[in-house]
Protein backbone atom coordinates (compact mmCIF):
# COMPACT_ATOMS: atom_id res chain seq x y z
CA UNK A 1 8.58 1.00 8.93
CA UNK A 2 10.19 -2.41 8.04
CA UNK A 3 9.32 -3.81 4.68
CA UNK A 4 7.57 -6.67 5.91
CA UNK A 5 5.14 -4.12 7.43
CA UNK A 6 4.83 -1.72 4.48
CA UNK A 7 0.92 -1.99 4.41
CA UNK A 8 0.47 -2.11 8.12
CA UNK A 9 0.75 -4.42 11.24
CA UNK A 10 -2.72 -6.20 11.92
CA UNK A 11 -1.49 -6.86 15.72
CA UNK A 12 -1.34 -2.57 16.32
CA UNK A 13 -4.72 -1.95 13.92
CA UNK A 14 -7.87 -3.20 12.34
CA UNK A 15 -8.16 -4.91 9.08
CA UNK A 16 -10.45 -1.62 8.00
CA UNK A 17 -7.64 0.54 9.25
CA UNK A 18 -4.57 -1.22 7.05
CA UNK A 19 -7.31 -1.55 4.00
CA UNK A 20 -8.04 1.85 3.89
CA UNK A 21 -4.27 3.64 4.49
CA UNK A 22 -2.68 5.17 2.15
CA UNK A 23 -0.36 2.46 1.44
CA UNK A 24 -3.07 0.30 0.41
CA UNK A 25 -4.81 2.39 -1.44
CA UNK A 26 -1.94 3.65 -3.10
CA UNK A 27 -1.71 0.00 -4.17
CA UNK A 28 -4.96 -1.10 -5.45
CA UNK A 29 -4.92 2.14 -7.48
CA UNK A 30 -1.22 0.90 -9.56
CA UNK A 31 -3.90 -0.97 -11.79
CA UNK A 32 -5.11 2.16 -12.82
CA UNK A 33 -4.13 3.47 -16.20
CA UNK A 34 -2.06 6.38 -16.06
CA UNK A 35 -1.90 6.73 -12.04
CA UNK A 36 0.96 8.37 -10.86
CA UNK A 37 1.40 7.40 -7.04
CA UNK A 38 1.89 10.24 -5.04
CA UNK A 39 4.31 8.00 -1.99
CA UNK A 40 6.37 4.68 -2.40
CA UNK A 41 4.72 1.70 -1.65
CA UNK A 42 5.84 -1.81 -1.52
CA UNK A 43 4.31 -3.27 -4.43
CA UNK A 44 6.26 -0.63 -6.94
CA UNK A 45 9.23 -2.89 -6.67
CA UNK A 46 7.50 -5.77 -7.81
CA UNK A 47 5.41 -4.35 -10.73
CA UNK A 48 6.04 -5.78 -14.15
């Protein structure tokens, strides 16, 4: 998968499809206190 596509590619599925992978909500859940992501996603590079 190429980074710019790390959440999914909303030309091969639905928006419902790339809001509910894992990637995403691996994502939303970073806010979470004490959430330990089980798989890499994008936004772990970025967090502050």
């Amino acid at each position: 998968m190429r980074k710019t596509e790390d959440f999914g590619d909303l030309n091969e599925s639905t928006v419902k499809e790339v809001w509910n992978n894992s990637s995403y909500t691996t994502a939303r859940c970073l806010s979470k206190d004490n959430f330990v992501p089980g798989e890499w996603v994008g936004c772990l590079d970025c967090r502050a």
